[in-house]
CSV table of C-alpha atoms in Angstrom, one decimal:
chain,number,residue,atom,x,y,z
A,1,UNK,CA,40.6,13.5,17.4
A,2,UNK,CA,38.0,15.0,19.8
A,3,UNK,CA,36.2,16.9,17.0
A,4,UNK,CA,35.8,13.8,15.0
A,5,UNK,CA,34.6,11.8,18.0
A,6,UNK,CA,32.0,14.6,18.7
A,7,UNK,CA,30.9,14.3,15.0
A,8,UNK,CA,30.5,10.6,15.3
A,9,UNK,CA,28.6,11.0,18.6
A,10,UNK,CA,26.3,13.5,17.0
A,11,UNK,CA,25.7,11.3,14.1
A,12,UNK,CA,24.7,8.5,16.5
A,13,UNK,CA,22.3,10.8,18.4
A,14,UNK,CA,20.8,11.9,15.1
A,15,UNK,CA,20.3,8.4,13.9
A,16,UNK,CA,18.8,7.3,17.3
A,17,UNK,CA,16.3,10.1,16.9
A,18,UNK,CA,15.4,9.7,13.2
A,19,UNK,CA,15.3,6.0,13.0
A,20,UNK,CA,14.7,4.9,16.6
A,21,UNK,CA,17.9,2.7,16.7
A,22,UNK,CA,18.6,3.0,20.3
A,23,UNK,CA,22.4,2.9,19.9
A,24,UNK,CA,24.6,2.8,22.9
A,25,UNK,CA,28.0,1.9,21.8
A,26,UNK,CA,31.0,1.4,24.1
A,27,UNK,CA,33.8,4.0,24.0
A,28,UNK,CA,36.1,1.8,22.0
A,29,UNK,CA,33.6,1.6,19.2
A,30,UNK,CA,33.4,5.4,19.0
A,31,UNK,CA,37.2,5.4,18.8
A,32,UNK,CA,37.2,2.8,16.0
A,33,UNK,CA,34.5,4.6,14.1
A,34,UNK,CA,36.3,7.9,14.4
A,35,UNK,CA,39.5,6.3,13.0
A,36,UNK,CA,37.6,4.7,10.1
A,37,UNK,CA,36.0,8.1,9.4
A,38,UNK,CA,39.2,9.8,9.0
A,39,UNK,CA,41.3,6.9,7.7
A,40,UNK,CA,38.9,5.8,5.0
A,41,UNK,CA,37.8,9.3,4.4
A,42,UNK,CA,34.1,8.5,4.6
A,43,UNK,CA,31.2,10.8,3.5
A,44,UNK,CA,28.6,11.6,6.1
A,45,UNK,CA,26.1,9.1,4.5
A,46,UNK,CA,28.8,6.4,4.5
A,47,UNK,CA,29.4,7.0,8.2
A,48,UNK,CA,25.6,6.7,8.9
A,49,UNK,CA,25.6,3.4,6.9
A,50,UNK,CA,28.6,2.2,8.8
A,51,UNK,CA,26.9,2.9,12.1
A,52,UNK,CA,23.8,1.0,11.1
A,53,UNK,CA,25.8,-1.9,10.0
A,54,UNK,CA,27.9,-1.8,13.2
A,55,UNK,CA,24.7,-1.6,15.3
A,56,UNK,CA,23.5,-4.8,13.6
A,57,UNK,CA,26.7,-6.6,14.2
A,58,UNK,CA,26.9,-5.3,17.8
A,59,UNK,CA,23.4,-6.6,18.5
A,60,UNK,CA,24.3,-10.0,17.0
A,61,UNK,CA,27.3,-10.2,19.2
A,62,UNK,CA,25.4,-9.6,22.4
A,63,UNK,CA,25.0,-12.4,24.8
A,64,UNK,CA,21.3,-13.5,24.9
A,65,UNK,CA,19.6,-13.4,28.3
A,66,UNK,CA,19.8,-16.8,29.9
A,67,UNK,CA,22.9,-17.9,28.0
A,68,UNK,CA,25.3,-20.1,30.1
A,69,UNK,CA,28.3,-17.6,30.1
A,70,UNK,CA,29.9,-19.4,33.0
A,71,UNK,CA,29.9,-22.8,31.3
A,72,UNK,CA,31.2,-21.3,28.1
A,73,UNK,CA,33.9,-19.6,30.0
A,74,UNK,CA,34.9,-22.8,31.7
A,75,UNK,CA,35.1,-24.6,28.4
A,76,UNK,CA,37.0,-21.7,26.7
A,77,UNK,CA,39.6,-21.7,29.3
A,78,UNK,CA,39.6,-25.5,30.0
A,79,UNK,CA,40.2,-26.7,26.4
A,80,UNK,CA,43.4,-24.7,25.8
A,81,UNK,CA,44.4,-25.8,29.3
A,82,UNK,CA,44.7,-29.3,28.0
A,83,UNK,CA,47.3,-28.3,25.6
A,84,UNK,CA,49.5,-26.5,28.0
A,85,UNK,CA,52.8,-27.9,29.0
A,86,UNK,CA,53.0,-29.7,32.3
A,87,UNK,CA,56.6,-28.3,32.7
A,88,UNK,CA,56.7,-26.2,35.8
A,89,UNK,CA,59.8,-24.2,35.1
A,90,UNK,CA,61.3,-22.5,32.3
A,91,UNK,CA,63.6,-19.5,31.9
A,92,UNK,CA,61.6,-16.4,31.3
A,93,UNK,CA,63.2,-14.2,28.7
A,94,UNK,CA,66.7,-13.0,29.1
A,95,UNK,CA,66.7,-13.1,33.0
A,96,UNK,CA,67.9,-16.1,34.7
A,97,UNK,CA,64.9,-16.0,37.1
A,98,UNK,CA,62.7,-19.1,37.6
A,99,UNK,CA,59.1,-18.2,37.2
A,100,UNK,CA,56.2,-20.8,37.3
A,101,UNK,CA,54.5,-20.8,33.9
A,102,UNK,CA,51.9,-22.9,32.0
A,103,UNK,CA,49.3,-25.0,33.6
A,104,UNK,CA,50.7,-25.0,37.1
A,105,UNK,CA,50.5,-21.2,37.1
A,106,UNK,CA,47.0,-21.1,35.7
A,107,UNK,CA,45.9,-23.4,38.5
A,108,UNK,CA,47.6,-21.2,41.0
A,109,UNK,CA,45.7,-18.2,39.7
A,110,UNK,CA,42.2,-19.8,39.7
A,111,UNK,CA,42.8,-21.5,43.0
A,112,UNK,CA,43.8,-18.1,44.5
A,113,UNK,CA,46.8,-19.6,46.3
A,114,UNK,CA,48.2,-17.5,49.1
A,115,UNK,CA,51.7,-19.0,48.8
A,116,UNK,CA,52.6,-19.2,45.1
A,117,UNK,CA,55.6,-21.1,44.0
A,118,UNK,CA,57.6,-18.2,42.5
A,119,UNK,CA,56.6,-14.8,43.6
A,120,UNK,CA,58.5,-12.2,41.5
A,121,UNK,CA,58.4,-8.4,41.2
A,122,UNK,CA,59.1,-6.1,38.3
A,123,UNK,CA,60.5,-2.9,39.8
A,124,UNK,CA,60.6,0.3,37.7
A,125,UNK,CA,62.1,3.7,38.6
A,126,UNK,CA,60.7,7.2,38.4
A,127,UNK,CA,61.5,9.4,35.5
A,128,UNK,CA,64.6,11.2,36.9
A,129,UNK,CA,66.2,7.9,38.0
A,130,UNK,CA,65.3,5.3,35.5
A,131,UNK,CA,68.6,5.8,33.6
A,132,UNK,CA,70.8,6.4,36.6
A,133,UNK,CA,72.8,3.1,36.7
A,134,UNK,CA,74.5,4.0,40.0
A,135,UNK,CA,71.3,4.7,41.8
A,136,UNK,CA,69.6,1.6,40.4
A,137,UNK,CA,72.6,-0.7,41.5
A,138,UNK,CA,72.6,0.8,45.0
A,139,UNK,CA,68.9,0.3,45.4
A,140,UNK,CA,69.1,-3.3,44.0
A,141,UNK,CA,71.6,-4.1,46.7
A,142,UNK,CA,69.4,-2.6,49.4
A,143,UNK,CA,66.4,-4.6,48.1
A,144,UNK,CA,68.2,-7.9,47.4
A,145,UNK,CA,69.3,-10.3,50.1
A,146,UNK,CA,73.0,-10.2,50.9
A,147,UNK,CA,74.7,-12.4,53.5
A,148,UNK,CA,78.1,-12.4,55.1
A,149,UNK,CA,79.0,-15.2,52.7
A,150,UNK,CA,78.7,-12.7,49.7
A,151,UNK,CA,81.3,-10.3,51.2
A,152,UNK,CA,84.0,-12.8,52.5
A,153,UNK,CA,87.6,-12.8,51.5
A,154,UNK,CA,88.6,-15.5,53.9
A,155,UNK,CA,86.8,-17.8,56.3
A,156,UNK,CA,88.4,-20.3,58.9
A,157,UNK,CA,87.4,-22.4,61.8
A,158,UNK,CA,89.9,-22.4,64.5
A,159,UNK,CA,89.5,-25.7,66.3
A,160,UNK,CA,92.2,-24.7,68.8
A,161,UNK,CA,90.6,-21.6,70.1
A,162,UNK,CA,87.1,-22.7,69.1
A,163,UNK,CA,86.5,-19.5,67.2
A,164,UNK,CA,85.3,-18.6,63.7
A,165,UNK,CA,87.7,-16.3,62.0
A,166,UNK,CA,86.5,-14.4,59.0
A,167,UNK,CA,88.0,-11.7,56.8
A,168,UNK,CA,85.7,-9.4,55.0
A,169,UNK,CA,86.3,-8.1,51.4
A,170,UNK,CA,86.3,-4.4,51.3
A,171,UNK,CA,86.1,-4.4,47.5
A,172,UNK,CA,83.0,-6.6,47.5
A,173,UNK,CA,81.4,-4.4,50.1
A,174,UNK,CA,82.1,-1.4,48.0
A,175,UNK,CA,80.8,-3.1,44.9
A,176,UNK,CA,77.5,-4.0,46.6
A,177,UNK,CA,77.3,-0.5,48.0
A,178,UNK,CA,76.8,-1.7,51.5
A,179,UNK,CA,77.4,0.4,54.7
A,180,UNK,CA,80.2,-0.9,56.8
A,181,UNK,CA,78.8,0.6,60.0
A,182,UNK,CA,75.5,-1.2,59.4
A,183,UNK,CA,77.2,-4.6,58.8
A,184,UNK,CA,79.2,-4.2,61.9
A,185,UNK,CA,76.0,-3.3,64.0
A,186,UNK,CA,74.2,-6.4,62.6
A,187,UNK,CA,77.1,-8.6,63.5
A,188,UNK,CA,77.4,-7.3,67.0
A,189,UNK,CA,73.8,-7.6,67.6
A,190,UNK,CA,73.5,-11.2,66.4
A,191,UNK,CA,76.7,-12.5,67.9
A,192,UNK,CA,77.3,-11.5,71.5
A,193,UNK,CA,80.9,-12.6,71.5
A,194,UNK,CA,82.4,-11.0,68.4
A,195,UNK,CA,85.5,-9.0,68.0
A,196,UNK,CA,85.6,-6.7,65.0
A,197,UNK,CA,89.0,-5.5,64.0
A,198,UNK,CA,88.8,-3.7,60.7
A,199,UNK,CA,88.2,-6.4,58.1
A,200,UNK,CA,88.8,-9.1,60.6
A,201,UNK,CA,86.1,-10.8,62.6
A,202,UNK,CA,86.5,-13.3,65.4
A,203,UNK,CA,83.3,-14.8,66.6
A,204,UNK,CA,83.1,-17.4,69.4
A,205,UNK,CA,80.1,-19.4,70.6
A,206,UNK,CA,77.9,-17.6,73.1
A,207,UNK,CA,78.1,-20.6,75.5
A,208,UNK,CA,80.9,-19.5,77.7
A,209,UNK,CA,82.4,-22.7,79.2
A,210,UNK,CA,85.0,-24.1,76.9
A,211,UNK,CA,85.0,-27.6,78.3
A,212,UNK,CA,86.4,-30.1,75.8
A,213,UNK,CA,83.8,-32.2,74.2
A,214,UNK,CA,82.7,-33.6,71.0
A,215,UNK,CA,79.6,-31.5,70.8
A,216,UNK,CA,81.6,-28.4,70.7
A,217,UNK,CA,83.1,-29.1,67.3
A,218,UNK,CA,79.6,-29.5,66.0
A,219,UNK,CA,78.5,-26.4,67.7
A,220,UNK,CA,81.4,-24.5,66.1
A,221,UNK,CA,80.3,-25.7,62.7
A,222,UNK,CA,76.7,-24.6,63.3
A,223,UNK,CA,78.0,-21.3,64.4
A,224,UNK,CA,80.0,-21.0,61.2
A,225,UNK,CA,76.9,-21.6,59.1
A,226,UNK,CA,75.1,-19.0,61.1
A,227,UNK,CA,77.9,-16.4,60.5
A,228,UNK,CA,77.8,-17.2,56.8
A,229,UNK,CA,74.1,-17.0,56.5
A,230,UNK,CA,73.7,-13.8,58.4
A,231,UNK,CA,71.6,-11.4,56.4
A,232,UNK,CA,73.2,-8.0,56.3
A,233,UNK,CA,70.8,-6.2,53.9
A,234,UNK,CA,67.6,-6.8,51.9
A,235,UNK,CA,64.0,-6.4,52.3
A,236,UNK,CA,61.9,-9.2,53.9
A,237,UNK,CA,60.6,-11.7,51.5
A,238,UNK,CA,63.0,-10.8,48.7
A,239,UNK,CA,65.9,-13.0,47.6
A,240,UNK,CA,67.9,-12.6,44.5
A,241,UNK,CA,67.6,-9.6,42.3
A,242,UNK,CA,68.3,-9.2,38.7
A,243,UNK,CA,69.1,-5.8,37.1
A,244,UNK,CA,68.3,-5.6,33.6
A,245,UNK,CA,68.4,-2.7,31.0
A,246,UNK,CA,65.5,-2.5,28.7
A,247,UNK,CA,65.6,-0.4,25.6
A,248,UNK,CA,65.0,2.8,27.5
A,249,UNK,CA,65.4,2.1,31.2
A,250,UNK,CA,66.7,-0.1,34.1
A,251,UNK,CA,64.4,-2.5,35.6
A,252,UNK,CA,64.9,-4.8,38.6
A,253,UNK,CA,63.4,-8.2,38.7
A,254,UNK,CA,63.3,-10.0,42.1
A,255,UNK,CA,62.8,-13.4,43.4
A,256,UNK,CA,60.3,-13.1,46.1
A,257,UNK,CA,57.9,-10.2,46.6
A,258,UNK,CA,57.2,-7.4,49.0
A,259,UNK,CA,55.0,-4.9,47.2
A,260,UNK,CA,54.2,-2.7,50.4
A,261,UNK,CA,57.7,-2.0,51.3
A,262,UNK,CA,59.0,-1.5,47.8
A,263,UNK,CA,56.3,1.0,46.9
A,264,UNK,CA,57.2,3.0,50.0
A,265,UNK,CA,60.8,3.3,48.8
A,266,UNK,CA,62.1,6.5,47.3
A,267,UNK,CA,62.8,6.6,43.5
A,268,UNK,CA,60.4,3.8,42.7
A,269,UNK,CA,57.8,4.2,39.9
A,270,UNK,CA,54.6,3.8,41.9
A,271,UNK,CA,52.6,3.4,38.7
A,272,UNK,CA,54.1,0.4,37.0
A,273,UNK,CA,56.0,-1.5,39.7
A,274,UNK,CA,54.0,-4.8,40.3
A,275,UNK,CA,54.2,-8.2,41.7
A,276,UNK,CA,52.7,-11.6,40.4
A,277,UNK,CA,51.3,-12.3,43.9
A,278,UNK,CA,47.5,-11.6,43.5
A,279,UNK,CA,46.7,-11.7,47.2
A,280,UNK,CA,49.4,-9.1,47.9
A,281,UNK,CA,48.1,-6.8,45.3
A,282,UNK,CA,44.6,-7.3,46.8
A,283,UNK,CA,46.1,-6.2,50.3
A,284,UNK,CA,48.1,-3.3,49.1
A,285,UNK,CA,46.2,-1.9,46.1
A,286,UNK,CA,42.7,-3.1,46.7
A,287,UNK,CA,40.2,-5.6,45.2
A,288,UNK,CA,39.9,-3.9,41.9
A,289,UNK,CA,43.7,-4.0,41.3
A,290,UNK,CA,43.5,-7.7,42.3
A,291,UNK,CA,40.8,-8.3,39.6
A,292,UNK,CA,42.9,-6.6,37.0
A,293,UNK,CA,45.9,-8.5,38.1
A,294,UNK,CA,44.0,-11.9,37.7
A,295,UNK,CA,43.1,-10.9,34.2
A,296,UNK,CA,46.7,-9.9,33.4
A,297,UNK,CA,48.3,-12.9,34.9
A,298,UNK,CA,45.9,-15.4,33.4
A,299,UNK,CA,46.2,-13.8,29.9
A,300,UNK,CA,50.0,-13.7,30.0
A,301,UNK,CA,50.1,-17.3,31.2
A,302,UNK,CA,47.9,-18.4,28.3
A,303,UNK,CA,49.5,-16.2,25.6
A,304,UNK,CA,53.0,-17.3,26.7
A,305,UNK,CA,52.0,-20.8,25.7
A,306,UNK,CA,50.7,-19.6,22.4
A,307,UNK,CA,47.1,-20.0,23.3
A,308,UNK,CA,44.6,-17.2,22.8
A,309,UNK,CA,41.4,-17.2,24.9
A,310,UNK,CA,39.0,-14.2,24.6
A,311,UNK,CA,39.6,-11.8,27.5
A,312,UNK,CA,35.8,-11.7,28.2
A,313,UNK,CA,36.0,-15.3,29.5
A,314,UNK,CA,38.9,-14.4,31.8
A,315,UNK,CA,37.2,-11.2,32.8
A,316,UNK,CA,34.1,-13.2,33.9
A,317,UNK,CA,36.3,-15.5,36.0
A,318,UNK,CA,38.1,-12.5,37.6
A,319,UNK,CA,34.7,-10.7,38.3
A,320,UNK,CA,33.4,-13.8,40.1
A,321,UNK,CA,36.6,-14.4,42.1
A,322,UNK,CA,36.6,-10.8,43.4
A,323,UNK,CA,32.7,-10.3,43.7
A,324,UNK,CA,32.7,-10.6,47.5
A,325,UNK,CA,35.4,-8.0,48.2
A,326,UNK,CA,38.3,-10.5,48.7
A,327,UNK,CA,40.0,-12.9,46.3
A,328,UNK,CA,38.1,-16.3,46.3
A,329,UNK,CA,39.2,-19.4,44.6
A,330,UNK,CA,37.1,-21.3,42.0
A,331,UNK,CA,36.5,-24.7,43.4
A,332,UNK,CA,35.4,-26.4,46.6
A,333,UNK,CA,36.9,-23.9,48.9
A,334,UNK,CA,35.6,-20.9,47.1
A,335,UNK,CA,32.9,-20.3,44.5
A,336,UNK,CA,31.6,-23.9,44.1
A,337,UNK,CA,31.6,-24.6,47.9
A,338,UNK,CA,29.5,-21.5,48.6
A,339,UNK,CA,26.6,-22.3,46.3
A,340,UNK,CA,23.3,-22.0,48.2
A,341,UNK,CA,21.9,-25.3,46.9
A,342,UNK,CA,22.8,-28.4,48.8
A,343,UNK,CA,22.3,-30.6,45.8
A,344,UNK,CA,24.5,-28.5,43.6
A,345,UNK,CA,27.4,-28.6,46.2
A,346,UNK,CA,27.0,-32.3,46.7
A,347,UNK,CA,27.2,-32.8,43.0
A,348,UNK,CA,30.5,-31.1,42.8
A,349,UNK,CA,32.8,-32.6,45.5
A,350,UNK,CA,32.6,-34.0,49.0
A,351,UNK,CA,29.1,-35.4,48.4
A,352,UNK,CA,28.7,-37.1,51.7
A,353,UNK,CA,29.8,-34.2,53.8
A,354,UNK,CA,27.3,-31.7,52.2
A,355,UNK,CA,24.4,-34.0,52.3
A,356,UNK,CA,25.1,-35.0,56.0
A,357,UNK,CA,25.6,-31.4,57.1
A,358,UNK,CA,22.5,-30.3,55.2
A,359,UNK,CA,20.4,-33.0,56.9
A,360,UNK,CA,21.7,-32.0,60.4
A,361,UNK,CA,20.9,-28.3,59.8
A,362,UNK,CA,17.6,-28.9,58.1
A,363,UNK,CA,18.7,-27.0,54.9
A,364,UNK,CA,16.0,-26.3,52.3
A,365,UNK,CA,16.8,-26.4,48.6
A,366,UNK,CA,14.7,-24.0,46.5
A,367,UNK,CA,15.7,-25.8,43.2
A,368,UNK,CA,16.5,-22.5,41.5
A,369,UNK,CA,19.8,-23.6,39.9
A,370,UNK,CA,20.8,-25.8,37.1
A,371,UNK,CA,22.4,-28.7,38.7
A,372,UNK,CA,19.7,-29.3,41.3
A,373,UNK,CA,17.0,-29.5,38.5
A,374,UNK,CA,19.1,-31.9,36.4
A,375,UNK,CA,19.4,-34.1,39.5
A,376,UNK,CA,15.6,-34.3,40.1
A,377,UNK,CA,14.8,-34.4,36.3
A,378,UNK,CA,13.1,-31.0,35.8
A,379,UNK,CA,13.5,-28.5,33.0
A,380,UNK,CA,16.6,-26.3,33.8
A,381,UNK,CA,16.4,-22.6,34.2
A,382,UNK,CA,18.8,-21.9,31.2
A,383,UNK,CA,18.1,-20.2,27.8
A,384,UNK,CA,14.5,-20.6,27.1
A,385,UNK,CA,14.1,-22.5,30.3
A,386,UNK,CA,14.7,-19.4,32.3
A,387,UNK,CA,11.4,-17.8,31.4
A,388,UNK,CA,8.0,-19.1,32.5
A,389,UNK,CA,4.4,-18.4,31.5
A,390,UNK,CA,2.0,-16.7,33.8
A,391,UNK,CA,-1.8,-16.4,33.3
A,392,UNK,CA,-3.3,-13.0,33.2
A,393,UNK,CA,-6.4,-13.6,35.3
A,394,UNK,CA,-7.9,-10.1,34.6
A,395,UNK,CA,-8.2,-10.8,30.9
A,396,UNK,CA,-11.5,-12.0,29.7
B,1,UNK,CA,57.0,9.0,52.0
B,2,UNK,CA,53.4,8.0,51.7
B,3,UNK,CA,52.4,7.1,48.2
B,4,UNK,CA,49.1,7.4,46.6
B,5,UNK,CA,47.9,3.9,45.5
B,6,UNK,CA,45.2,5.4,43.3
B,7,UNK,CA,48.1,6.4,40.9
B,8,UNK,CA,49.0,2.7,40.3
B,9,UNK,CA,48.2,1.4,36.8
B,10,UNK,CA,46.2,-1.6,38.2
B,11,UNK,CA,43.9,0.7,40.4
B,12,UNK,CA,40.9,2.1,38.4
B,13,UNK,CA,39.1,5.3,39.4
B,14,UNK,CA,36.9,4.9,42.5
B,15,UNK,CA,34.3,7.5,43.4
B,16,UNK,CA,31.8,7.7,46.2
B,17,UNK,CA,28.3,8.2,44.8
B,18,UNK,CA,25.9,10.7,46.2
B,19,UNK,CA,22.4,9.6,47.2
B,20,UNK,CA,21.0,11.5,44.2
B,21,UNK,CA,23.3,9.6,41.9
B,22,UNK,CA,22.4,6.3,43.4
B,23,UNK,CA,18.7,6.8,43.0
B,24,UNK,CA,19.3,8.1,39.4
B,25,UNK,CA,21.4,5.0,38.5
B,26,UNK,CA,19.5,2.2,40.3
B,27,UNK,CA,15.8,3.3,40.3
B,28,UNK,CA,15.1,1.4,37.2
B,29,UNK,CA,17.0,-1.8,37.8
B,30,UNK,CA,15.4,-5.0,39.1
B,31,UNK,CA,17.9,-5.7,41.7
B,32,UNK,CA,18.7,-4.1,45.1
B,33,UNK,CA,21.9,-2.2,45.6
B,34,UNK,CA,22.8,-4.6,48.4
B,35,UNK,CA,23.2,-7.2,45.7
B,36,UNK,CA,26.0,-5.3,43.9
B,37,UNK,CA,29.5,-6.7,44.0
B,38,UNK,CA,31.1,-6.0,47.4
B,39,UNK,CA,34.3,-4.1,48.4
B,40,UNK,CA,35.5,-4.3,52.0
B,41,UNK,CA,35.7,-1.3,54.2
B,42,UNK,CA,39.3,-2.4,54.9
B,43,UNK,CA,40.2,-2.2,51.2
B,44,UNK,CA,43.1,0.2,50.9
B,45,UNK,CA,41.4,2.2,48.2
B,46,UNK,CA,38.2,2.7,50.3
B,47,UNK,CA,40.4,3.8,53.2
B,48,UNK,CA,42.1,6.4,50.9
B,49,UNK,CA,39.0,7.9,49.6
B,50,UNK,CA,37.3,7.6,53.0
B,51,UNK,CA,34.2,5.6,52.1
B,52,UNK,CA,31.8,4.3,54.8
B,53,UNK,CA,30.1,0.9,54.9
B,54,UNK,CA,26.9,1.3,52.9
B,55,UNK,CA,28.4,3.7,50.4
B,56,UNK,CA,28.1,2.8,46.7
B,57,UNK,CA,31.3,3.3,44.7
B,58,UNK,CA,31.4,4.1,41.0
B,59,UNK,CA,34.4,2.3,39.5
B,60,UNK,CA,35.5,3.5,36.1
B,61,UNK,CA,37.8,0.9,34.6
B,62,UNK,CA,39.9,1.0,31.4
B,63,UNK,CA,38.6,-2.1,29.6
B,64,UNK,CA,40.4,-4.0,26.9
B,65,UNK,CA,37.2,-4.6,25.1
B,66,UNK,CA,34.9,-1.6,25.8
B,67,UNK,CA,37.4,1.2,26.1
B,68,UNK,CA,35.9,2.5,29.4
B,69,UNK,CA,33.6,0.5,31.5
B,70,UNK,CA,31.7,1.8,34.6
B,71,UNK,CA,30.7,-0.5,37.3
B,72,UNK,CA,29.7,-0.3,40.9
B,73,UNK,CA,30.6,-1.8,44.3
B,74,UNK,CA,28.9,-1.5,47.6
B,75,UNK,CA,31.2,-1.0,50.7
B,76,UNK,CA,30.6,-3.6,53.4
B,77,UNK,CA,32.1,-4.3,56.8
C-alpha cells in the first residue's frame, strides 16, 4: 500500500506545482484516495481529476472563519439529547452489571463529575494469559471484593457465651482461590479476641467485662455484622466482578474502578484495559487520554441510544474541556463560569452574584464577545461581523 | 512492575519540541505559544518523558476524521 500512497502523494505535489492548487489533505484522504486508485483501477488522468474534485469538496466542507462552531456543536449534541431516555439503568449487554446510560450519563460526562454513579472497568489480559481461564479466575478473585460472608458454611450467635461462632467453607475458599493464611491474618488483625481452630472461628467482643445488660445483645449483633462484612480480598474501590468470555479471550468487568492499581498488576493488558471514570484516566494516563476518553464515552452513550452525532462536535467539546490541562466541566463551575466578560457570565447563571462581584472588584468588560454585544445592542463579532474595516491613511 | 503508560491505547504520542522546531512551527502564526492548550507539569505523561514547564509538546493523535492529527500543548506549572 505504501507504494500507492507515495504515488498519490506525488500526483498531489505535481498538481500543486502545475495548477497552483495548494492541496494539503489529511492522512485519511490519502488513504481513501489510494484505496480508490487500486480498487477502481483508475488511470493517472482519472486520479488527477479525482484529486481536483476532492479538493473542491474539501474546500466546501471547511469551516469558514468566524463560524459559530461552539453553538453548532451545542445544538448538535443538544437536539439528540432531547430524544434520549430518562431511564438511568439498563442491563448492558450480556453482563448483569448496572451501568448509567443515556441522558444521565451524558450529563455526567459534560459536567465532569468526580464521583460518577456507576464506575466500571474493562480488564483485558496480555497475550499469554488471555485464554488461561485458571489465571483469569484467580485474578478476578484477587480483584473482586470478597467478605467472610462469601465463604461461610455455618454462622451462629451464642447468646450464652456472648460469642460469634462461624465455620468457614474450605470448598468455597478453594473455589475463590483465596489464601487461608491471609484470611486468618486479616481476621486476627481485625478482631483482637478471636480463636481460629481450623475451619472454626470463635470471636468475642473486644470489650472485656461480660456484665449482663441489654446492650450486650445489641453489641453482639453488631459484631456479627462486622464479622460477616469483613473484607478478605479485593482491590480498594472495586466491588463485584464479572468474568466473561468473548469470542477470543477472557475479559473481566468490574463494578467500581481503580485503574492505577489494576494497571500495575501482572498479566494485565496495559494497552486496552480502561475505566469509564474520566477523572481517573486524567490522573493515571494524562490529559490527552482524558480527552480521548471523553470522546469515546460520549460517542458510545449517544450511539447506544441509536443517535448519531458527528464526532467533530464531540471533539470540540472534549478539546475545550481539556484545554487547561485538567478536565473542566461545561457550565457554571467550568467553561461558562470562567468567561472573561462579566456580562456574558451574568447572562448565563447567577446574574446577581456576578454583577455584584464585578462591581466590588471594578471589573472592566472589553465587549469582545457575542453575548456582551447582544446585551448592549451592538453588531456581534461572528461571521461577517468578526471582521472590520480600517482606513489606509497613506493612500492618496 | 512499572508499566509505561505511553503504551496505552488512549495515550497519543507526546514529544518535546526543540527550540528550532518551535520557531519553525510557530514563527508564522498570529498567536503566542503561551496561548496553546495547556498540559500540567504533574501530568503523568509529562513526568514520564521528563518535560519541564515552558516546553512545548508535539502530540500526534490518531484521529477518527483526519487519520493522523498533530497538535501542540505547552507545559505549565
